[in-house]
XYZ file of C-alpha atoms in Angstrom:
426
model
C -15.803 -15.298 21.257
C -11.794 -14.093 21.265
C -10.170 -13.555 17.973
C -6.772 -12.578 17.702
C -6.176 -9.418 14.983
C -2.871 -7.609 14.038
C -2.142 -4.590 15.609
C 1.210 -3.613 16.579
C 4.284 -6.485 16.969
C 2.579 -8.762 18.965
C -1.198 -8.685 18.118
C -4.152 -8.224 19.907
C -7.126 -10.603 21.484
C -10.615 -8.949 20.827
C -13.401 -10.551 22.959
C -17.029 -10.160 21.595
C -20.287 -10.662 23.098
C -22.313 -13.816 22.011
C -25.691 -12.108 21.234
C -24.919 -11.974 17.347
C -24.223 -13.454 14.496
C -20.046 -12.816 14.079
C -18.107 -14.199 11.092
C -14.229 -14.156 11.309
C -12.737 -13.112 7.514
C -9.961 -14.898 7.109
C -7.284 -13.893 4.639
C -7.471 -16.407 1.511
C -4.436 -17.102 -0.460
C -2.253 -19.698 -2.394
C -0.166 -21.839 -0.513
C 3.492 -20.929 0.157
C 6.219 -22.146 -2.518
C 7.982 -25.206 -1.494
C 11.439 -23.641 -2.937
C 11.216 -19.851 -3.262
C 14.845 -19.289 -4.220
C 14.259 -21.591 -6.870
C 11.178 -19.952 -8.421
C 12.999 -16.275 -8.251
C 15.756 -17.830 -10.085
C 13.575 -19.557 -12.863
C 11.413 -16.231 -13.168
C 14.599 -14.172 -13.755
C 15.879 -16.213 -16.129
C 12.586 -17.177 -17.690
C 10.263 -13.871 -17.570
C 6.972 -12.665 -18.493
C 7.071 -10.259 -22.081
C 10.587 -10.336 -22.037
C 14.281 -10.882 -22.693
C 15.803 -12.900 -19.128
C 17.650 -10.295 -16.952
C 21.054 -11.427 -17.306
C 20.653 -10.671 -21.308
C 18.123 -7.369 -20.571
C 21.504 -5.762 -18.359
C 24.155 -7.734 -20.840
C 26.179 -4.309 -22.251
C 24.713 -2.086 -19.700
C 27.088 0.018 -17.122
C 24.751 0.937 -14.570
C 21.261 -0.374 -12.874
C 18.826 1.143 -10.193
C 16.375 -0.438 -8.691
C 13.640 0.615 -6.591
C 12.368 -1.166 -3.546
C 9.325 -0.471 -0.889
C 9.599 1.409 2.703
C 9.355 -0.204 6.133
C 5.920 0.188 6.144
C 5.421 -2.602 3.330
C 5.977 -6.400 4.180
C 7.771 -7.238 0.739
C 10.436 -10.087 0.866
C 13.353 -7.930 -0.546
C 15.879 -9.919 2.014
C 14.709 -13.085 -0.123
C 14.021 -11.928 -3.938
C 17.299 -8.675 -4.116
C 20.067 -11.131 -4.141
C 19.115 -13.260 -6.790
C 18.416 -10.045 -8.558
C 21.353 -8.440 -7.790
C 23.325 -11.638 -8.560
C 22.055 -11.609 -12.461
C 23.322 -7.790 -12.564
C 26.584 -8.573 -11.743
C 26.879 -11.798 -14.460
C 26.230 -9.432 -16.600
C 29.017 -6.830 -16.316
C 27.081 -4.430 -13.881
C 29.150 -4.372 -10.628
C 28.109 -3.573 -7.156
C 29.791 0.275 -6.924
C 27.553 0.843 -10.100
C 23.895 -0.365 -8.222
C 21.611 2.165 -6.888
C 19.133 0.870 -4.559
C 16.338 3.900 -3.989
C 14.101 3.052 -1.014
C 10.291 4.204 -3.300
C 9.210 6.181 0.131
C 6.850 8.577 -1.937
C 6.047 11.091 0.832
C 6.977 9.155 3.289
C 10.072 9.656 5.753
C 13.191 8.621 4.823
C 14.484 4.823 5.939
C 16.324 4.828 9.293
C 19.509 2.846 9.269
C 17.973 0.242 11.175
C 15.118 -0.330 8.790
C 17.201 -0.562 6.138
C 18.609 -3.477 7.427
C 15.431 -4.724 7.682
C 14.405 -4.240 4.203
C 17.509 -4.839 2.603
C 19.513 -7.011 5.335
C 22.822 -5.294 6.568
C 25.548 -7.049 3.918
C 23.109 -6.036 1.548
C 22.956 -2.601 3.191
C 26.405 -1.896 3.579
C 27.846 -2.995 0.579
C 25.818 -0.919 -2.142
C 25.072 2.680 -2.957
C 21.576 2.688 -1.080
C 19.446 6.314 -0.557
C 15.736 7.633 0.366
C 13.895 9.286 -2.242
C 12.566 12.637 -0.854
C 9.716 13.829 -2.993
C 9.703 17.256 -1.118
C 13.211 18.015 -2.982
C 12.041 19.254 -6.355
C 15.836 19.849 -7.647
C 16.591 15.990 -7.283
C 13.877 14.845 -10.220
C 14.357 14.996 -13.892
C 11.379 16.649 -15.698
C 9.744 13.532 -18.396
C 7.023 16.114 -19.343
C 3.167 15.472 -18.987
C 1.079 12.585 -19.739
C -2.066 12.803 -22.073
C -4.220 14.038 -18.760
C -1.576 16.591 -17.874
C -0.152 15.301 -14.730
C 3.419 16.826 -15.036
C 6.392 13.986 -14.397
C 9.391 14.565 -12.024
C 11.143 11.262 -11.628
C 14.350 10.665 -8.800
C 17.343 11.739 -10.650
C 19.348 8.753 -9.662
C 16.675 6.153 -11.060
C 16.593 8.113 -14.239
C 20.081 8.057 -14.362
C 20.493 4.396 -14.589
C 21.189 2.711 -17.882
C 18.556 -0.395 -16.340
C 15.182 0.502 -14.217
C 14.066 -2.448 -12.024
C 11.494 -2.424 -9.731
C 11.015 -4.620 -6.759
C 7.571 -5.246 -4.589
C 4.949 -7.295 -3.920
C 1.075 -7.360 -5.072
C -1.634 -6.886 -2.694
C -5.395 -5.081 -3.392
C -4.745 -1.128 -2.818
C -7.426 1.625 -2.029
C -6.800 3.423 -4.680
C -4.604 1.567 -7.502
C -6.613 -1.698 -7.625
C -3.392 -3.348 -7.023
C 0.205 -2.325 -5.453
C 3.328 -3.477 -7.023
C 4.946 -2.280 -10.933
C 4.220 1.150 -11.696
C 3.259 2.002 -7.751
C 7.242 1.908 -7.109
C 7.619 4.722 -9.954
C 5.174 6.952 -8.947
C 4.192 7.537 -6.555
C 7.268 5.565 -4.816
C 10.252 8.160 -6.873
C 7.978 10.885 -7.913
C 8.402 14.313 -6.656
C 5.211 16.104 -4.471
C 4.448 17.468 -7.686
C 3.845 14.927 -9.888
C 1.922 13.103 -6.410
C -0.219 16.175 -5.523
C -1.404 15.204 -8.998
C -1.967 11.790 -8.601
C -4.428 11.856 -5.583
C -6.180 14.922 -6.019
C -9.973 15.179 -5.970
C -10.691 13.885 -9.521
C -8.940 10.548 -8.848
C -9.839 10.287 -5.234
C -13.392 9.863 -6.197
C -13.290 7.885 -8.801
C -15.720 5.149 -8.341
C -13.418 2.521 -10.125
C -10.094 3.977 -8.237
C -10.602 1.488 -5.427
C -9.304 -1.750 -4.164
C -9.573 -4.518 -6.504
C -10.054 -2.307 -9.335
C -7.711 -2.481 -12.557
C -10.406 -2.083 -15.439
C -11.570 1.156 -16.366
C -8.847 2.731 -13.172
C -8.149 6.390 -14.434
C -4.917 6.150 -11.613
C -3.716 2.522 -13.108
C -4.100 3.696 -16.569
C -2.169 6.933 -15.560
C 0.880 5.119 -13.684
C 1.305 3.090 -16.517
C 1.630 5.828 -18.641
C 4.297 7.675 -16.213
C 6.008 3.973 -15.607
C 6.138 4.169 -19.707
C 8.060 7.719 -19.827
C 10.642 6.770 -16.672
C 11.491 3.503 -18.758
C 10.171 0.999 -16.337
C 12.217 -2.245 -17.501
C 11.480 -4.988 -15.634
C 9.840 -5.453 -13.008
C 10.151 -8.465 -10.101
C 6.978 -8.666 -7.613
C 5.632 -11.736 -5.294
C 2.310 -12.629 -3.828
C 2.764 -13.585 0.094
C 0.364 -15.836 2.030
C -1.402 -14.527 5.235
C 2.057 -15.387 6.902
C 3.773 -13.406 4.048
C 5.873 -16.285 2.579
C 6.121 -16.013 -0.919
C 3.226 -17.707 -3.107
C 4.160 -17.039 -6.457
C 6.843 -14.784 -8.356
C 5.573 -12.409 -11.243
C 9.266 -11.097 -13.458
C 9.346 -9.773 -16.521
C 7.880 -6.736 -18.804
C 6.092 -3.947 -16.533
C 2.995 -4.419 -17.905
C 2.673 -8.224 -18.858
C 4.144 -9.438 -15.299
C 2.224 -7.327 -13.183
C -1.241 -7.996 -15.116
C -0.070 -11.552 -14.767
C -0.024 -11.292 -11.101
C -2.987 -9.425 -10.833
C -4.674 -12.541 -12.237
C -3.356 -14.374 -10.136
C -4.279 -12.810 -7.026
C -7.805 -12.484 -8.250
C -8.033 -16.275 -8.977
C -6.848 -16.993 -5.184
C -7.240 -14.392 -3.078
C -10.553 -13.016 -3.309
C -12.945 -13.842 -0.149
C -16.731 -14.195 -0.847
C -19.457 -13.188 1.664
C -22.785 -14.068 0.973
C -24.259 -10.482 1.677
C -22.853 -7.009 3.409
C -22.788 -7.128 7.040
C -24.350 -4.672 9.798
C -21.019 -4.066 11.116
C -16.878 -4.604 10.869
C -14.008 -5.151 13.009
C -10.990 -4.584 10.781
C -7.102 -3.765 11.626
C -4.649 -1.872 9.642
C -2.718 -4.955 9.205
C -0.092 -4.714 12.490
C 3.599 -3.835 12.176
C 4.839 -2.529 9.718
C 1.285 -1.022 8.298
C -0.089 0.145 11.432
C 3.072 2.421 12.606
C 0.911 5.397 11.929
C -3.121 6.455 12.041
C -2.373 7.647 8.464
C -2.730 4.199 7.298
C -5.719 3.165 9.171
C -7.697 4.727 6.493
C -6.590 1.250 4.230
C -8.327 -1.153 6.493
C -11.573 1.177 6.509
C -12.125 1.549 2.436
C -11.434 -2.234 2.271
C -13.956 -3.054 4.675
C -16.701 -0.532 3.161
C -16.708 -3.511 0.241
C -18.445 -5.571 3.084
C -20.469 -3.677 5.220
C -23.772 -2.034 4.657
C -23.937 1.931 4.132
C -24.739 3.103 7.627
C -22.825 0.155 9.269
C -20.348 0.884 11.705
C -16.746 0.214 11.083
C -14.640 -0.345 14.233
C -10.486 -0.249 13.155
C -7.571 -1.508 15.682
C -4.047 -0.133 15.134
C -1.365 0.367 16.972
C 0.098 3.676 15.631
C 3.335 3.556 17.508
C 4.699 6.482 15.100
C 1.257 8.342 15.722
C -0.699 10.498 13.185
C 1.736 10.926 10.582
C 3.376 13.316 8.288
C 2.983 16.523 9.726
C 0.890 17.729 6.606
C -1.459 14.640 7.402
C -1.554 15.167 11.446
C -2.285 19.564 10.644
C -5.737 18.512 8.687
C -6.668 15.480 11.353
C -6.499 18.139 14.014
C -8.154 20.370 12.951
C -11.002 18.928 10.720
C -14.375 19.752 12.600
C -16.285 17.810 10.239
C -16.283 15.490 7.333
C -18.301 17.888 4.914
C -17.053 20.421 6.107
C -12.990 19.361 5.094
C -14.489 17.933 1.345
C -15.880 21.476 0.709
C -12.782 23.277 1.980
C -10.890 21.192 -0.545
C -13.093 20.891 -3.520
C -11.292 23.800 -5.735
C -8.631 24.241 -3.280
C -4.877 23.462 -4.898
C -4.169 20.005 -3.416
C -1.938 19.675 -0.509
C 0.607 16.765 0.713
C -1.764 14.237 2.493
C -4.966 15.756 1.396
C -5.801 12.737 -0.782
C -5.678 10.400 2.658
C -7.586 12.362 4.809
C -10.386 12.426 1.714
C -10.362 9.188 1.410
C -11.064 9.005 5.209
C -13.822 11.807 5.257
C -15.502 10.638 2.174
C -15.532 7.032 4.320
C -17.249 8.715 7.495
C -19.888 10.591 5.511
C -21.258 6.761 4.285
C -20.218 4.297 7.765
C -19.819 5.388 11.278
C -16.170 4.892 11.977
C -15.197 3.916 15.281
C -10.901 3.718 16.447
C -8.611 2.220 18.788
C -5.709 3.563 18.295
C -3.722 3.895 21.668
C -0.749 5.188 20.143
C -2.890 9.097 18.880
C -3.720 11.041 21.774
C -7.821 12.306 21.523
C -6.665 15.556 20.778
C -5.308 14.602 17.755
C -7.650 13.478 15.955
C -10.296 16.636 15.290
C -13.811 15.657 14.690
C -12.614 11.602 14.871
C -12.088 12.290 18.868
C -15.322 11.882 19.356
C -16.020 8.035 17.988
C -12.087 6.703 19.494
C -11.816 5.313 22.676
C -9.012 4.505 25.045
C -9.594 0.990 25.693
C -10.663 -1.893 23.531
C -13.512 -2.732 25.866
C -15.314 0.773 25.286
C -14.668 0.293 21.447
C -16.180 -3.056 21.008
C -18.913 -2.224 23.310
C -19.421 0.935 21.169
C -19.782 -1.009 18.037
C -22.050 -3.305 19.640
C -24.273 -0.626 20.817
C -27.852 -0.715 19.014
C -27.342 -4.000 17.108
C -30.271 -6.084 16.732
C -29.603 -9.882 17.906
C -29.906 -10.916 14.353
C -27.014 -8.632 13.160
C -23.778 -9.892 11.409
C -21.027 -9.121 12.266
C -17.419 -9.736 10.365
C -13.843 -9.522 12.162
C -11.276 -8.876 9.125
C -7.987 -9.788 11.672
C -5.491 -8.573 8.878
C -7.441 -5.965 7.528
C -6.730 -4.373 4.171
C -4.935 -8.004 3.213
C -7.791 -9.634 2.795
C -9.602 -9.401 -0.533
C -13.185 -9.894 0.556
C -15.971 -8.727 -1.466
C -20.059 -9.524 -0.637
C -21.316 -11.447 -3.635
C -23.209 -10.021 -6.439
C -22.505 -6.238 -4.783
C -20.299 -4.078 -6.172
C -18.997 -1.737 -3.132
């Protein structure tokens, strides 16, 4: 049995033995829109909650508008100029723009990405800049929300008479659900405000998981933060498995995104009749899969289909390796699971602590097994031990000790797909 999975630019074939039961999961989804420029234009003009953009920026001088990194397949080549277009019928011109690339703690855009994200007219004519969250003096201070989470917001967003956001919705391992809020904060908050966000308390969280809105102590948090930054409007897609756009959400912050949410819910979701024995997942290929750092999304979406004690195998390409440097210092030199989730426990929280959690508190309930050519063994502490250099050894490791009758799923696009085993809650 071959099945093809993302990892990297180009993919990846993974062969598998025919002694068990295998299932291929394959990401579910609404069709594409026949006319996408056509349903971007009538959800700007007719929005969710809302007055229609040209009348929300009508007597407004300036606008910023915050968009996702490289490392997140939204369609901003296809849903900024309309956008942009409405701005500048209503009085805002170009010079008075601000497009903030929402990298939370990630790096800042190359120049080459951004013509990726933003296309290079697109890129060259406007005022476009990289948050940095590790520079505290370029955030305005908004105060504290109810839990106490202080609230430093990029300057230049906050400095806008108009705050737009720009993304797309997909299940998230912590949020429920990407898009709104997520390109506030964490996407323009400063480390502070972040080291907040994803420390211990929300990290385990039962109902801070993928899929999750109800009940969400981080949703219900972001919303809150969104609410002091003066999130305005909001414009986020749904993308098929190919990543055309499926359906446009615009409108209020709250009512739009919830609306999409819905949606996604309604067509996404992928049912298995019980947890399997073991997984095959990917993080997702190019641009996901650039570093080991966010491997850890395609293992907590698959523990929502496989057993406790079943093995998770995950296939990236990590091009960029490990990660931030904060992220690749605790891989390194993590000697065990428990022992990292004690040494953090009342420990102040560090940049990248709340991903490398996530990924320990994943190990101590599944085995997880990597290919990741792209990490050298020595990188990866404790993890060394259950990654392999080729694909061969890592299927063959998965494989090892299955009973015939065991099921096995292959998830080719990994944390896309919305798959949950029914009547379990994971």
């Amino acid at each position: 049995m071959k099945t093809r999975f993302a990892f990297g630019k180009d993919g990846i074939d993974v062969t598998l033995p025919d002694r068990c039961e295998c299932t291929v999961l394959h990401t579910r989804s609404a069709p594409a829109l026949k006319n996408a420029e056509q349903s971007i234009a009538a959800a700007l003009d007719n929005p969710i909650g809302c007055l229609p953009l040209v009348q929300m920026a009508a007597g407004k001088h300036s606008a910023a508008i915050s968009i996702c990194d490289i490392t997140r397949p939204a369609p901003n080549r296809v849903t900024l100029p309309p956008l942009l277009s409405r701005l500048h019928a209503a009085g805002i011109p170009p010079e008075q723009v601000t497009l903030l690339i929402a990298t939370g703690l990630h790096r800042a855009a190359t120049n080459e990405e951004l013509d990726i994200i933003l296309g290079p007219e697109i890129a060259r004519t406007y005022r476009v800049v990289s948050h940095d969250a590790r520079n505290f003096a370029s955030h305005r201070s908004l105060g504290a929300t109810r839990r106490g989470t202080p609230v430093f917001i990029d300057e230049r967003f906050m400095a806008a008479d108009l705050h737009i956001t720009l993304g797309f919705v997909e299940q998230h391992l912590m949020l429920g659900f990407s898009g709104g809020r997520k390109l506030i904060a964490p996407g323009l908050a400063a480390q502070e405000t972040i080291k907040v966000l994803h420390s211990s308390p929300f990290m385990r969280e039962p109902l801070a998981t993928e899929g999750s809105i109800q009940g969400n102590p981080l949703h219900v948090e972001l919303l809150e933060i969104a609410a002091m930054a003066r999130h305005d409007f909001i414009l986020d897609v749904a993308l098929t498995q190919d990543r055309y756009i499926s359906a446009v959400f615009a409108g209020h912050p709250v009512e739009a995104h919830a609306a999409a949410v819905d949606f996604l819910e309604t067509t996404s979701l992928v049912s298995l009749p019980d947890l399997a024995d073991a997984v095959i997942t990917s993080a997702a290929g190019f641009p996901l899969d650039l570093t080991f750092y966010q491997t850890v999304k395609g293992i907590t979406a698959a523990q929502h289909i496989v057993k406790p004690g079943g093995k998770i195998l995950v296939l990236a390409g990590c091009a960029e390796g490990v990660g931030a440097p904060e992220f690749a210092q605790m891989m390194q030199s993590c000697k065990a699971p428990s022992e990292f989730l004690d040494s953090i426990r009342e420990a102040p929280v560090k940049v990248d602590q709340w991903q490398m959690e996530k990924l320990t508190l994943a190990a101590q309930r599944n085995p997880l097994l990597f290919y990741t050519p792209g990490v050298a063994m020595n990188e990866l502490g404790c993890f060394a031990a259950s990654a392999f250099s080729s694909l061969d050894e890592a299927v063959a490791a998965l494989f090892a000790g299955l009973g015939a009758d065991a099921r096995v799923v292959l998830v080719p696009d990994g944390p896309y797909t919305f798959a949950r085993a029914e009547g379990v809650l994971a």
